[in-house]
Amino acid sequence: MNAEGLLVSAAINIGLALLILTVFSILRKQPSNATIYYPRRLSQHHRLSFDRHLTLRRLLPSLEWIRRAYSVSEEEILDTCGLDVFVLIRIFKFGINFFVVCSLVGLLVLLPLNYIAGGRGASRPPHSMDYFTISNISKGSNWLWVHLLCLYLVSCYGSYLLYKEYDDISLKRLQQLRDLRHQPNQFTVLVREIPPCDEHKAHGCCIDHFFSKYHPHSYRSYQILYDGKDIRNLLSQARSIMKKIEDLRHHSSTKNHSKGSDPSDALMWDAKVVQLKEMLQEVYHKIQLTQSRMLQQGKELPVAFVTFNSRWGAALAAQSQQHSNPLLWTTEMAPEPRDVLWKNLAIPYRHLPLYKVVVYVAASLLTIFFMIPVTAVQGIAKFELLKKWFPPAMAIQLIPGLRSIVTGYLPSVILNSFIYIVPFAMIEMAKIAGYVSRSRKDMKACNLVFYFLVGNVFFLSLLSGSLLDQIGQSFFHPKDFPSRLAAAVSAQADFFMTYILTNGLSGFSLELLQPGLLIWDMMKSHTWDRGKKKRPYLFNLPYYRTIPFVSLCILIGMVYAVVSPLLLPFLVGYFFLGYIVFINQIQDVYITTYETSGQYWPYIHNYIVVAMIITQISMIGLFGLKSKPAASFSTIPLLVYTILFNEYCKIRFLPTFYQCSVKDAMDRDELDKKAGLMEDDLQNAIDAYSPPCLRPLNYEEIDSNSILPLVSSI
C-alpha cells in the first residue's frame, strides 16, 4: 500500500467534504431553497423561520444542523417517521457500535503486532503500509493465533449485536402493529387467481360464493378489481390539460401585472382557458362513461381485496391454503392502500416467475457489463501495471504529486461515478417484476443492488486489483503464487480505504447538498416556471440506494477488521457522518409513502451475515496460505456457528416479520371490541381498497385545486 496516495485521497476528500458542508449550511438558510432543504416540513405545514432580509448571519456557515441531528432521539424517530426509518438509522448505529470495538481491538492489539512481530524484509518499499497488515506476518508464525482469537472476538460480538437488534426490532414491530391496529390492511386479504363462476362466468360472483361457504363466520365483503387501462389514459389527458390551464393562468396574471399590457391579450388568454376547460369537461364525461361501461361489461380481473370481520379471520385466510391446487385462490395479507401498485395487479399471477427471470437476467447482464469499468479502475489504481500496459502513463511521474492523485483519489471517484446509476437501473428493473406494492419492489431492488455491489465492487475489485496484476509473475514463479494470493486481500486495503472516504465524505456531503435538485430548481425558476409559486420537492426515502451501500461498507470493514485494522477508524467516521446526515434528511427532506413495520431488517440481517461468512471463508484461505493449517481448521467451527446462528434467527424472528399470529390478531380484536371501534375500522377497510379507476370524480369549477381527484395515482 502507498501511504502517500492514501494521504492525498484523504486530504482531497476531507477538503471537498468541508467545502460542500459549508456551502450546504449557507444555502439551507436561504428562503428560496426551502423547497429543496425542507420539503418534508413544508408538506406537514411546519412554520420555518428565516431571516427575510439579507444579513451577515445568512451568509455565515453554522453547525446548528449537526447539533439538532444529535439531539433527535430514537423514540422521536419512531413516533414521527415510523419503524422503517428507525431501522435505517439503526444500521448506522450498528456500524458505529461494531466498528468502535473492532477499532480498539485492531489498533491496540493487531496493528502493533503486525508491525513488530512481522518480518520486515527488504522487498517492501520503505513507506509501504503493508507493515501494518497481516501480510507482514511470517509464514507459520504463532502470532497468527492472535489474529484467529481476534476473528472469534469480532464474529461473536457481531452475532451478539445482530441478535440484540433483531430481538429489539421484532418487539417494536409487534408494538407498532398493535398501535396501528386500525389500519385497513389488518382486515384485508389480497386474493389472486380467482376462477370465474360456472353459472355467471364472473369472478366477483365466485368470490362471494367461495368465502361465504368456507369462511362463513369471518367473511365480510370483497372489492373486485377491473382493467383500468382506458381510464389511466384519460387521466393522463386530464393531467396534461390541467397543466396547460395552470400555465395559461400564470402567463395571463404575469401579463396583467406588467406595464403596457394589451387588454386584448388578456381576453385571448381567458378564451384559451375557457376552451381548455371545455376539453377537460369532455374528458371528465368520458371517464364517467368508461367507468359505467367497465361495470356493465364486466371487465373484471381475477384479483380482489377481501375484507373480514376481524383481524383473526383475515390472518387465518391469508396464511392458509384455500384450494388443493395451490395456483388457485392464492392469498396474502394486503399491503397498505397507499402502498399498492394497482397497475401490477393486472399481471396474471402465473406469469410472475417469467417476469422475475427477465429481471434477474437483465441484472446479470448489467453486472457483466460493469466488469469493464471496474477492471479499468483497478488498472489506474495500480500504477506499475498501468505503465506496463500503457507506457505514456509514465509522463504522470514528471508532475510532482500527480501520481498520488491519479492512483490514490481518481480510481475511487471513477468507481463511485459509475455505480451511482446502478440503484436507479435496479429499481427500474424491479418495477417490471410485477410486485404488488412499492415496499416489496424497493426491497427486491435492495437485494439486486447489494449483490451487484458484492460481486462488482468487492470481489471484482479484489481480484482485478490484487491478482491479475501478478499473474504474469506467477507464471514465471509458480511456487510464489500461494504467497501472492495470501497477500491479495491486504494489497487492496488502500483502495477500499479511499473508496470508503469517497463514498462517505463526498457521498454523504452531496446527499445533503442535493446539487442535482439545486441546478434543476435554478433552471426552472429562471425559465419555464419563472414567477410561479414553488412546490416542495417531495421524495420517498431511498432505501434501495442507502441500505446496500451501507451494507457493503460493513462487509468491507468485517473482511479487513483482522487483515488491515488501519481501515477501521475510517469506517467509524463513515458511520458517524452517515448517521448525522440521514437524521437531518429524514427530519427535513424525505417523506414516507409506506410503512412495512420494519420488514427491511431481515434483509439487513442477511447482508451482515453474508459479510461475516465471507470474512471467515477469507480467513480460512488466508491462514492456509500463511502455512498455518491448524488455524484454518480452527476457523471452520466459527463458520458453522455463524450459519447455525443465522438459521436460528430465521426460525426465531423471521415469522414475526411476515406472518401474524392468531394470538396477536385476537388480542387486537378484543381491544377494539371493548372500545366499540370495530365497525368503524371495518367500514374504513371496505372503503380504503376501492380501485382508483372507480373512485368518484368531484368535478365542479376548475379552480386551482378542483382537479386534484383526477391526479390520484393508479
Tab-separated table of C-alpha atoms in Angstrom, residues 270-704:
chain	number	residue	atom	x	y	z
A	270	ASP	CA	-59.123	33.842	-20.939
A	271	ALA	CA	-60.650	32.431	-24.128
A	272	LYS	CA	-57.983	29.747	-24.293
A	273	VAL	CA	-58.577	28.845	-20.648
A	274	VAL	CA	-62.316	28.505	-21.295
A	275	GLN	CA	-61.606	26.295	-24.311
A	276	LEU	CA	-59.328	24.034	-22.268
A	277	LYS	CA	-61.927	23.836	-19.505
A	278	GLU	CA	-64.433	22.583	-22.041
A	279	MET	CA	-61.946	19.970	-23.216
A	280	LEU	CA	-61.376	18.951	-19.599
A	281	GLN	CA	-65.120	18.655	-19.080
A	282	GLU	CA	-65.319	16.325	-22.092
A	283	VAL	CA	-62.546	14.150	-20.694
A	284	TYR	CA	-64.368	14.064	-17.375
A	285	HIS	CA	-67.539	12.788	-19.050
A	286	LYS	CA	-65.517	10.187	-20.962
A	287	ILE	CA	-64.107	8.927	-17.671
A	288	GLN	CA	-67.618	8.602	-16.247
A	289	LEU	CA	-68.826	6.737	-19.322
A	290	THR	CA	-65.810	4.441	-19.253
A	291	GLN	CA	-66.424	3.655	-15.595
A	292	SER	CA	-70.083	2.787	-16.315
A	293	ARG	CA	-69.143	0.686	-19.354
A	294	MET	CA	-66.492	-1.123	-17.317
A	295	LEU	CA	-69.048	-2.170	-14.710
A	296	GLN	CA	-71.657	-3.156	-17.290
A	297	GLN	CA	-69.313	-5.174	-19.496
A	298	GLY	CA	-67.709	-6.865	-16.501
A	299	LYS	CA	-64.036	-6.214	-17.318
A	300	GLU	CA	-63.089	-7.926	-14.091
A	301	LEU	CA	-59.627	-9.100	-13.174
A	302	PRO	CA	-59.132	-12.377	-11.257
A	303	VAL	CA	-57.910	-10.269	-8.325
A	304	ALA	CA	-59.811	-8.916	-5.340
A	305	PHE	CA	-59.357	-7.384	-1.914
A	306	VAL	CA	-61.457	-9.379	0.561
A	307	THR	CA	-62.418	-7.792	3.886
A	308	PHE	CA	-63.040	-9.889	7.004
A	309	ASN	CA	-64.970	-9.152	10.173
A	310	SER	CA	-61.850	-9.467	12.296
A	311	ARG	CA	-58.086	-9.436	12.128
A	312	TRP	CA	-58.208	-13.033	13.341
A	313	GLY	CA	-60.274	-14.085	10.304
A	314	ALA	CA	-58.026	-12.181	7.902
A	315	ALA	CA	-54.881	-13.758	9.386
A	316	LEU	CA	-56.292	-17.279	9.072
A	317	ALA	CA	-57.393	-16.744	5.476
A	318	ALA	CA	-54.104	-15.109	4.391
A	319	GLN	CA	-51.858	-17.775	5.931
A	320	SER	CA	-53.713	-20.910	4.869
A	321	GLN	CA	-54.036	-22.726	1.542
A	322	GLN	CA	-57.522	-22.184	0.145
A	323	HIS	CA	-57.582	-24.834	-2.590
A	324	SER	CA	-55.995	-28.185	-3.376
A	325	ASN	CA	-54.468	-26.512	-6.434
A	326	PRO	CA	-52.013	-24.012	-4.904
A	327	LEU	CA	-52.167	-21.865	-8.057
A	328	LEU	CA	-55.841	-21.101	-7.416
A	329	TRP	CA	-57.181	-18.787	-4.711
A	330	THR	CA	-53.748	-17.609	-3.616
A	331	THR	CA	-53.965	-15.345	-0.579
A	332	GLU	CA	-51.700	-12.949	1.263
A	333	MET	CA	-52.172	-10.042	3.651
A	334	ALA	CA	-52.939	-6.901	1.674
A	335	PRO	CA	-50.373	-4.097	1.641
A	336	GLU	CA	-51.332	-0.640	2.833
A	337	PRO	CA	-53.735	1.116	0.435
A	338	ARG	CA	-51.114	3.808	-0.271
A	339	ASP	CA	-48.507	1.105	-0.879
A	340	VAL	CA	-50.461	-0.789	-3.556
A	341	LEU	CA	-49.204	-0.763	-7.162
A	342	TRP	CA	-52.618	-1.073	-8.801
A	343	LYS	CA	-51.180	-1.403	-12.282
A	344	ASN	CA	-49.225	-4.554	-11.404
A	345	LEU	CA	-52.300	-6.318	-10.064
A	346	ALA	CA	-53.411	-6.780	-13.676
A	347	ILE	CA	-50.409	-9.065	-14.334
A	348	PRO	CA	-51.501	-12.744	-14.207
A	349	TYR	CA	-50.112	-14.475	-11.123
A	350	ARG	CA	-48.787	-17.393	-13.173
A	351	HIS	CA	-46.717	-15.049	-15.315
A	352	LEU	CA	-44.820	-13.531	-12.388
A	353	PRO	CA	-41.972	-16.122	-12.388
A	354	LEU	CA	-41.276	-15.249	-16.026
A	355	TYR	CA	-41.143	-11.534	-15.207
A	356	LYS	CA	-38.700	-12.223	-12.376
A	357	VAL	CA	-36.480	-14.353	-14.599
A	358	VAL	CA	-36.288	-11.457	-17.062
A	359	VAL	CA	-35.287	-9.125	-14.229
A	360	TYR	CA	-32.550	-11.472	-12.981
A	361	VAL	CA	-31.184	-11.920	-16.493
A	362	ALA	CA	-31.122	-8.144	-17.020
A	363	ALA	CA	-29.408	-7.633	-13.653
A	364	SER	CA	-26.808	-10.283	-14.525
A	365	LEU	CA	-26.092	-8.604	-17.865
A	366	LEU	CA	-25.685	-5.262	-16.104
A	367	THR	CA	-23.258	-6.880	-13.663
A	368	ILE	CA	-21.206	-8.344	-16.511
A	369	PHE	CA	-21.203	-5.019	-18.345
A	370	PHE	CA	-19.856	-3.210	-15.286
A	371	MET	CA	-16.886	-5.559	-15.088
A	372	ILE	CA	-15.226	-3.443	-17.790
A	373	PRO	CA	-15.116	-0.109	-15.906
A	374	VAL	CA	-14.320	-1.800	-12.563
A	375	THR	CA	-11.338	-3.615	-14.081
A	376	ALA	CA	-10.202	-0.385	-15.769
A	377	VAL	CA	-10.403	1.440	-12.436
A	378	GLN	CA	-8.111	-1.134	-10.850
A	379	GLY	CA	-5.698	-0.677	-13.739
A	380	ILE	CA	-5.468	3.027	-12.856
A	381	ALA	CA	-5.029	2.248	-9.158
A	382	LYS	CA	-2.023	0.006	-9.886
A	383	PHE	CA	0.479	2.403	-11.419
A	384	GLU	CA	3.118	-0.217	-12.192
A	385	LEU	CA	0.563	-2.237	-14.168
A	386	LEU	CA	-0.639	0.948	-15.841
A	387	LYS	CA	2.905	1.781	-17.001
A	388	LYS	CA	3.358	-1.741	-18.341
A	389	TRP	CA	0.207	-1.731	-20.472
A	390	PHE	CA	0.106	1.999	-21.265
A	391	PRO	CA	3.662	3.417	-21.448
A	392	PRO	CA	2.602	7.093	-21.982
A	393	ALA	CA	1.305	6.985	-18.392
A	394	MET	CA	4.931	7.349	-17.261
A	395	ALA	CA	4.574	11.058	-18.029
A	396	ILE	CA	2.468	11.351	-14.878
A	397	GLN	CA	5.645	10.981	-12.839
A	398	LEU	CA	7.019	14.193	-14.299
A	399	ILE	CA	4.476	16.303	-12.405
A	400	PRO	CA	5.060	16.204	-8.628
A	401	GLY	CA	2.090	14.806	-6.682
A	402	LEU	CA	0.084	13.913	-9.785
A	403	ARG	CA	0.793	10.201	-9.445
A	404	SER	CA	-0.649	10.195	-5.921
A	405	ILE	CA	-3.821	11.883	-7.148
A	406	VAL	CA	-4.222	9.556	-10.132
A	407	THR	CA	-3.615	6.338	-8.198
A	408	GLY	CA	-4.971	7.366	-4.786
A	409	TYR	CA	-8.026	9.543	-5.418
A	410	LEU	CA	-9.088	9.145	-9.042
A	411	PRO	CA	-9.955	5.374	-9.022
A	412	SER	CA	-12.477	5.669	-6.179
A	413	VAL	CA	-14.093	8.724	-7.795
A	414	ILE	CA	-14.460	6.947	-11.136
A	415	LEU	CA	-15.857	3.818	-9.479
A	416	ASN	CA	-18.379	5.788	-7.406
A	417	SER	CA	-19.427	7.734	-10.505
A	418	PHE	CA	-20.107	4.534	-12.441
A	419	ILE	CA	-22.008	2.737	-9.718
A	420	TYR	CA	-24.110	5.819	-8.897
A	421	ILE	CA	-26.516	4.862	-11.679
A	422	VAL	CA	-26.810	1.226	-10.553
A	423	PRO	CA	-29.572	1.726	-7.922
A	424	PHE	CA	-31.699	3.644	-10.429
A	425	ALA	CA	-31.241	0.901	-13.015
A	426	MET	CA	-32.134	-1.781	-10.477
A	427	ILE	CA	-35.272	-0.008	-9.267
A	428	GLU	CA	-36.452	0.267	-12.872
A	429	MET	CA	-35.871	-3.467	-13.281
A	430	ALA	CA	-37.782	-4.178	-10.073
A	431	LYS	CA	-40.718	-2.173	-11.434
A	432	ILE	CA	-41.239	-4.647	-14.261
A	433	ALA	CA	-41.090	-7.690	-11.950
A	434	GLY	CA	-44.782	-7.325	-11.122
A	435	TYR	CA	-44.607	-6.698	-7.357
A	436	VAL	CA	-47.940	-5.632	-5.890
A	437	SER	CA	-46.536	-2.969	-3.558
A	438	ARG	CA	-43.920	-0.239	-3.614
A	439	SER	CA	-42.321	-1.580	-0.440
A	440	ARG	CA	-41.771	-5.041	-1.915
A	441	LYS	CA	-40.394	-3.516	-5.100
A	442	ASP	CA	-37.910	-1.420	-3.080
A	443	MET	CA	-36.852	-4.439	-1.002
A	444	LYS	CA	-36.136	-6.502	-4.096
A	445	ALA	CA	-34.202	-3.585	-5.574
A	446	CYS	CA	-32.156	-3.535	-2.342
A	447	ASN	CA	-31.280	-7.184	-2.925
A	448	LEU	CA	-30.291	-6.587	-6.538
A	449	VAL	CA	-28.112	-3.591	-5.686
A	450	PHE	CA	-26.396	-5.255	-2.716
A	451	TYR	CA	-25.375	-8.418	-4.555
A	452	PHE	CA	-24.303	-6.329	-7.542
A	453	LEU	CA	-22.013	-4.343	-5.222
A	454	VAL	CA	-20.669	-7.515	-3.586
A	455	GLY	CA	-19.864	-9.020	-6.978
A	456	ASN	CA	-18.530	-5.982	-8.802
A	457	VAL	CA	-17.217	-3.540	-6.214
A	458	PHE	CA	-15.851	-6.054	-3.708
A	459	PHE	CA	-14.897	-9.317	-5.423
A	460	LEU	CA	-14.007	-7.921	-8.837
A	461	SER	CA	-12.011	-5.050	-7.316
A	462	LEU	CA	-10.223	-7.562	-5.126
A	463	LEU	CA	-9.389	-9.943	-7.946
A	464	SER	CA	-8.554	-7.463	-10.665
A	465	GLY	CA	-6.530	-5.325	-8.289
A	466	SER	CA	-4.644	-7.943	-6.348
A	467	LEU	CA	-4.326	-10.994	-8.555
A	468	LEU	CA	-4.470	-10.070	-12.207
A	469	ASP	CA	-1.565	-7.674	-11.877
A	470	GLN	CA	0.616	-10.524	-10.592
A	471	ILE	CA	-0.488	-13.372	-12.828
A	472	GLY	CA	2.396	-12.712	-15.233
A	473	GLN	CA	4.971	-13.047	-12.479
A	474	SER	CA	3.228	-16.148	-11.151
A	475	PHE	CA	3.717	-17.879	-14.483
A	476	PHE	CA	7.456	-17.450	-14.128
A	477	HIS	CA	7.489	-18.207	-10.375
A	478	PRO	CA	4.597	-20.629	-9.791
A	479	LYS	CA	5.821	-21.570	-6.317
A	480	ASP	CA	5.274	-17.963	-5.188
A	481	PHE	CA	1.655	-17.901	-6.331
A	482	PRO	CA	0.173	-19.017	-2.950
A	483	SER	CA	2.039	-16.273	-1.090
A	484	ARG	CA	0.851	-13.688	-3.622
A	485	LEU	CA	-2.724	-14.957	-3.236
A	486	ALA	CA	-2.384	-14.690	0.568
A	487	ALA	CA	-1.489	-11.027	0.174
A	488	ALA	CA	-4.429	-10.379	-2.187
A	489	VAL	CA	-6.840	-9.069	0.415
A	490	SER	CA	-4.352	-6.854	2.241
A	491	ALA	CA	-2.994	-5.499	-1.048
A	492	GLN	CA	-6.347	-3.854	-1.778
A	493	ALA	CA	-6.805	-2.253	1.635
A	494	ASP	CA	-5.613	1.133	0.345
A	495	PHE	CA	-8.170	1.107	-2.467
A	496	PHE	CA	-11.034	0.263	-0.114
A	497	MET	CA	-9.876	2.985	2.279
A	498	THR	CA	-10.130	5.559	-0.479
A	499	TYR	CA	-13.454	4.072	-1.587
A	500	ILE	CA	-14.900	4.487	1.914
A	501	LEU	CA	-13.503	8.020	2.130
A	502	THR	CA	-15.044	8.994	-1.205
A	503	ASN	CA	-18.332	7.200	-0.643
A	504	GLY	CA	-18.597	8.535	2.903
A	505	LEU	CA	-17.206	12.057	2.948
A	506	SER	CA	-18.090	13.156	-0.574
A	507	GLY	CA	-21.157	10.902	-0.937
A	508	PHE	CA	-22.873	11.903	2.303
A	509	SER	CA	-21.962	15.560	1.786
A	510	LEU	CA	-23.540	15.555	-1.671
A	511	GLU	CA	-26.600	13.823	-0.192
A	512	LEU	CA	-27.043	16.892	1.989
A	513	LEU	CA	-26.317	19.454	-0.711
A	514	GLN	CA	-28.632	17.909	-3.356
A	515	PRO	CA	-26.709	19.524	-6.256
A	516	GLY	CA	-28.946	17.979	-8.914
A	517	LEU	CA	-32.076	19.493	-7.389
A	518	LEU	CA	-30.328	22.836	-6.926
A	519	ILE	CA	-29.431	23.025	-10.612
A	520	TRP	CA	-32.884	21.822	-11.690
A	521	ASP	CA	-34.616	24.336	-9.418
A	522	MET	CA	-32.427	27.138	-10.709
A	523	MET	CA	-33.243	26.242	-14.311
A	524	LYS	CA	-36.977	26.080	-13.584
A	525	SER	CA	-37.014	29.324	-11.616
A	526	HIS	CA	-35.345	31.254	-14.431
A	527	THR	CA	-37.123	29.684	-17.410
A	528	TRP	CA	-40.499	27.929	-17.718
A	529	ASP	CA	-41.546	28.281	-14.054
A	530	ARG	CA	-40.407	31.840	-13.633
A	531	GLY	CA	-42.699	33.739	-11.309
A	532	LYS	CA	-44.654	30.655	-10.244
A	533	LYS	CA	-45.048	29.601	-6.653
A	534	LYS	CA	-42.522	26.905	-5.790
A	535	ARG	CA	-43.648	23.482	-4.640
A	536	PRO	CA	-41.654	21.247	-2.275
A	537	TYR	CA	-39.549	18.536	-3.911
A	538	LEU	CA	-41.039	15.556	-2.109
A	539	PHE	CA	-39.280	12.201	-2.468
A	540	ASN	CA	-39.567	8.946	-0.602
A	541	LEU	CA	-36.588	7.857	1.467
A	542	PRO	CA	-34.348	5.940	-0.997
A	543	TYR	CA	-33.917	2.676	0.899
A	544	TYR	CA	-32.742	0.913	-2.263
A	545	ARG	CA	-29.851	3.382	-2.568
A	546	THR	CA	-28.836	3.684	1.060
A	547	ILE	CA	-29.096	0.220	2.616
A	548	PRO	CA	-26.991	-1.690	0.013
A	549	PHE	CA	-24.108	0.808	0.065
A	550	VAL	CA	-24.001	0.935	3.858
A	551	SER	CA	-24.141	-2.878	3.974
A	552	LEU	CA	-21.240	-3.056	1.507
A	553	CYS	CA	-19.141	-0.885	3.819
A	554	ILE	CA	-19.976	-3.252	6.697
A	555	LEU	CA	-18.784	-6.128	4.503
A	556	ILE	CA	-15.527	-4.344	3.667
A	557	GLY	CA	-14.971	-3.475	7.316
A	558	MET	CA	-15.553	-7.021	8.529
A	559	VAL	CA	-13.199	-8.531	5.954
A	560	TYR	CA	-10.444	-6.069	6.836
A	561	ALA	CA	-11.049	-5.976	10.598
A	562	VAL	CA	-8.369	-8.625	11.147
A	563	VAL	CA	-6.431	-8.266	7.901
A	564	SER	CA	-5.812	-4.496	7.859
A	565	PRO	CA	-7.075	-2.810	11.051
A	566	LEU	CA	-5.882	0.607	9.869
A	567	LEU	CA	-9.058	0.787	7.759
A	568	LEU	CA	-11.377	0.585	10.793
A	569	PRO	CA	-11.153	4.222	12.009
A	570	PHE	CA	-12.237	5.350	8.545
A	571	LEU	CA	-15.357	3.194	8.895
A	572	VAL	CA	-16.182	4.664	12.304
A	573	GLY	CA	-16.061	8.133	10.745
A	574	TYR	CA	-18.170	6.888	7.811
A	575	PHE	CA	-20.975	5.666	10.072
A	576	PHE	CA	-20.890	8.723	12.332
A	577	LEU	CA	-21.240	11.055	9.342
A	578	GLY	CA	-23.921	8.892	7.754
A	579	TYR	CA	-25.903	8.891	10.991
A	580	ILE	CA	-25.879	12.696	11.227
A	581	VAL	CA	-26.678	13.191	7.553
A	582	PHE	CA	-29.655	10.842	7.435
A	583	ILE	CA	-31.105	12.112	10.716
A	584	ASN	CA	-31.162	15.529	9.047
A	585	GLN	CA	-32.646	14.141	5.834
A	586	ILE	CA	-35.465	12.213	7.493
A	587	GLN	CA	-36.353	15.214	9.632
A	588	ASP	CA	-36.340	17.829	6.871
A	589	VAL	CA	-36.242	16.279	3.401
A	590	TYR	CA	-37.663	12.806	2.798
A	591	ILE	CA	-41.229	11.661	3.335
A	592	THR	CA	-42.543	8.149	3.962
A	593	THR	CA	-45.010	6.876	1.371
A	594	TYR	CA	-45.458	3.467	3.001
A	595	GLU	CA	-44.797	1.658	6.270
A	596	THR	CA	-43.871	-2.029	6.458
A	597	SER	CA	-43.257	-2.003	10.225
A	598	GLY	CA	-39.597	-2.949	9.968
A	599	GLN	CA	-39.605	-5.556	7.187
A	600	TYR	CA	-36.298	-4.159	5.924
A	601	TRP	CA	-34.410	-5.534	8.919
A	602	PRO	CA	-34.420	-9.232	7.847
A	603	TYR	CA	-32.707	-8.128	4.609
A	604	ILE	CA	-30.123	-6.099	6.519
A	605	HIS	CA	-29.532	-9.024	8.890
A	606	ASN	CA	-28.879	-11.331	5.925
A	607	TYR	CA	-26.449	-8.843	4.361
A	608	ILE	CA	-24.429	-8.645	7.577
A	609	VAL	CA	-24.417	-12.446	7.989
A	610	VAL	CA	-23.174	-12.758	4.392
A	611	ALA	CA	-20.382	-10.332	5.326
A	612	MET	CA	-19.438	-12.465	8.337
A	613	ILE	CA	-19.392	-15.656	6.255
A	614	ILE	CA	-17.236	-14.067	3.534
A	615	THR	CA	-14.859	-12.815	6.239
A	616	GLN	CA	-14.476	-16.258	7.794
A	617	ILE	CA	-14.011	-18.022	4.448
A	618	SER	CA	-11.348	-15.463	3.518
A	619	MET	CA	-9.520	-16.061	6.795
A	620	ILE	CA	-9.649	-19.852	6.321
A	621	GLY	CA	-7.861	-19.424	2.999
A	622	LEU	CA	-5.505	-16.796	4.378
A	623	PHE	CA	-4.391	-18.921	7.326
A	624	GLY	CA	-3.834	-21.848	4.967
A	625	LEU	CA	-1.711	-19.778	2.617
A	626	LYS	CA	0.208	-18.484	5.601
A	627	SER	CA	1.205	-22.119	6.303
A	628	LYS	CA	-0.949	-22.295	9.414
A	629	PRO	CA	-3.419	-25.110	8.614
A	630	ALA	CA	-4.293	-25.584	12.288
A	631	ALA	CA	-5.659	-22.008	12.374
A	632	SER	CA	-7.634	-22.703	9.197
A	633	PHE	CA	-9.252	-25.789	10.716
A	634	SER	CA	-9.921	-23.841	13.918
A	635	THR	CA	-11.893	-21.265	11.897
A	636	ILE	CA	-14.309	-23.859	10.500
A	637	PRO	CA	-16.292	-24.211	13.770
A	638	LEU	CA	-16.766	-20.431	13.748
A	639	LEU	CA	-18.143	-20.629	10.217
A	640	VAL	CA	-20.521	-23.432	11.215
A	641	TYR	CA	-21.612	-21.418	14.257
A	642	THR	CA	-22.390	-18.374	12.090
A	643	ILE	CA	-24.516	-20.425	9.690
A	644	LEU	CA	-26.393	-22.077	12.571
A	645	PHE	CA	-26.855	-18.681	14.236
A	646	ASN	CA	-28.453	-17.348	11.065
A	647	GLU	CA	-30.747	-20.360	10.814
A	648	TYR	CA	-31.824	-19.918	14.415
A	649	CYS	CA	-32.606	-16.233	13.796
A	650	LYS	CA	-34.729	-17.227	10.805
A	651	ILE	CA	-36.735	-19.624	12.965
A	652	ARG	CA	-36.940	-17.294	15.965
A	653	PHE	CA	-37.607	-13.891	14.384
A	654	LEU	CA	-38.420	-14.117	10.667
A	655	PRO	CA	-42.048	-15.333	11.028
A	656	THR	CA	-42.787	-12.239	13.133
A	657	PHE	CA	-41.996	-10.035	10.129
A	658	TYR	CA	-44.087	-11.866	7.524
A	659	GLN	CA	-46.910	-13.562	9.426
A	660	CYS	CA	-49.468	-12.539	12.001
A	661	SER	CA	-50.029	-14.867	14.926
A	662	VAL	CA	-53.592	-15.804	15.787
A	663	LYS	CA	-52.997	-14.682	19.378
A	664	ASP	CA	-51.877	-11.169	18.389
A	665	ALA	CA	-54.754	-10.786	15.937
A	666	MET	CA	-57.301	-11.889	18.543
A	667	ASP	CA	-55.830	-9.565	21.190
A	668	ARG	CA	-56.164	-6.577	18.854
A	669	ASP	CA	-59.736	-7.554	18.019
A	670	GLU	CA	-60.625	-7.689	21.707
A	671	LEU	CA	-59.150	-4.240	22.311
A	672	ASP	CA	-61.318	-2.749	19.557
A	673	LYS	CA	-64.439	-4.594	20.681
A	674	LYS	CA	-64.054	-3.229	24.193
A	675	ALA	CA	-63.597	0.290	22.793
A	676	GLY	CA	-66.518	-0.084	20.364
A	677	LEU	CA	-64.344	0.730	17.323
A	678	MET	CA	-64.745	-2.492	15.352
A	679	GLU	CA	-67.459	-1.300	12.963
A	680	ASP	CA	-65.640	1.943	12.140
A	681	ASP	CA	-62.446	0.006	11.358
A	682	LEU	CA	-64.345	-2.417	9.126
A	683	GLN	CA	-66.045	0.339	7.150
A	684	ASN	CA	-62.716	2.081	6.728
A	685	ALA	CA	-61.175	-1.173	5.433
A	686	ILE	CA	-64.013	-1.642	2.925
A	687	ASP	CA	-63.668	1.899	1.552
A	688	ALA	CA	-59.852	2.002	1.510
A	689	TYR	CA	-59.349	-0.543	-1.269
A	690	SER	CA	-61.702	0.946	-3.824
A	691	PRO	CA	-59.821	0.824	-7.185
A	692	PRO	CA	-58.664	4.267	-8.382
A	693	CYS	CA	-60.365	3.685	-11.739
A	694	LEU	CA	-63.762	3.502	-9.966
A	695	ARG	CA	-63.353	6.330	-7.487
A	696	PRO	CA	-65.854	9.184	-7.940
A	697	LEU	CA	-64.537	12.393	-9.515
A	698	ASN	CA	-65.681	15.603	-7.861
A	699	TYR	CA	-65.695	17.983	-10.779
A	700	GLU	CA	-67.086	21.436	-10.035
A	701	GLU	CA	-65.333	24.626	-11.056
A	702	ILE	CA	-61.829	24.254	-12.484
A	703	ASP	CA	-60.025	26.260	-9.877
A	704	SER	CA	-56.540	25.732	-8.549
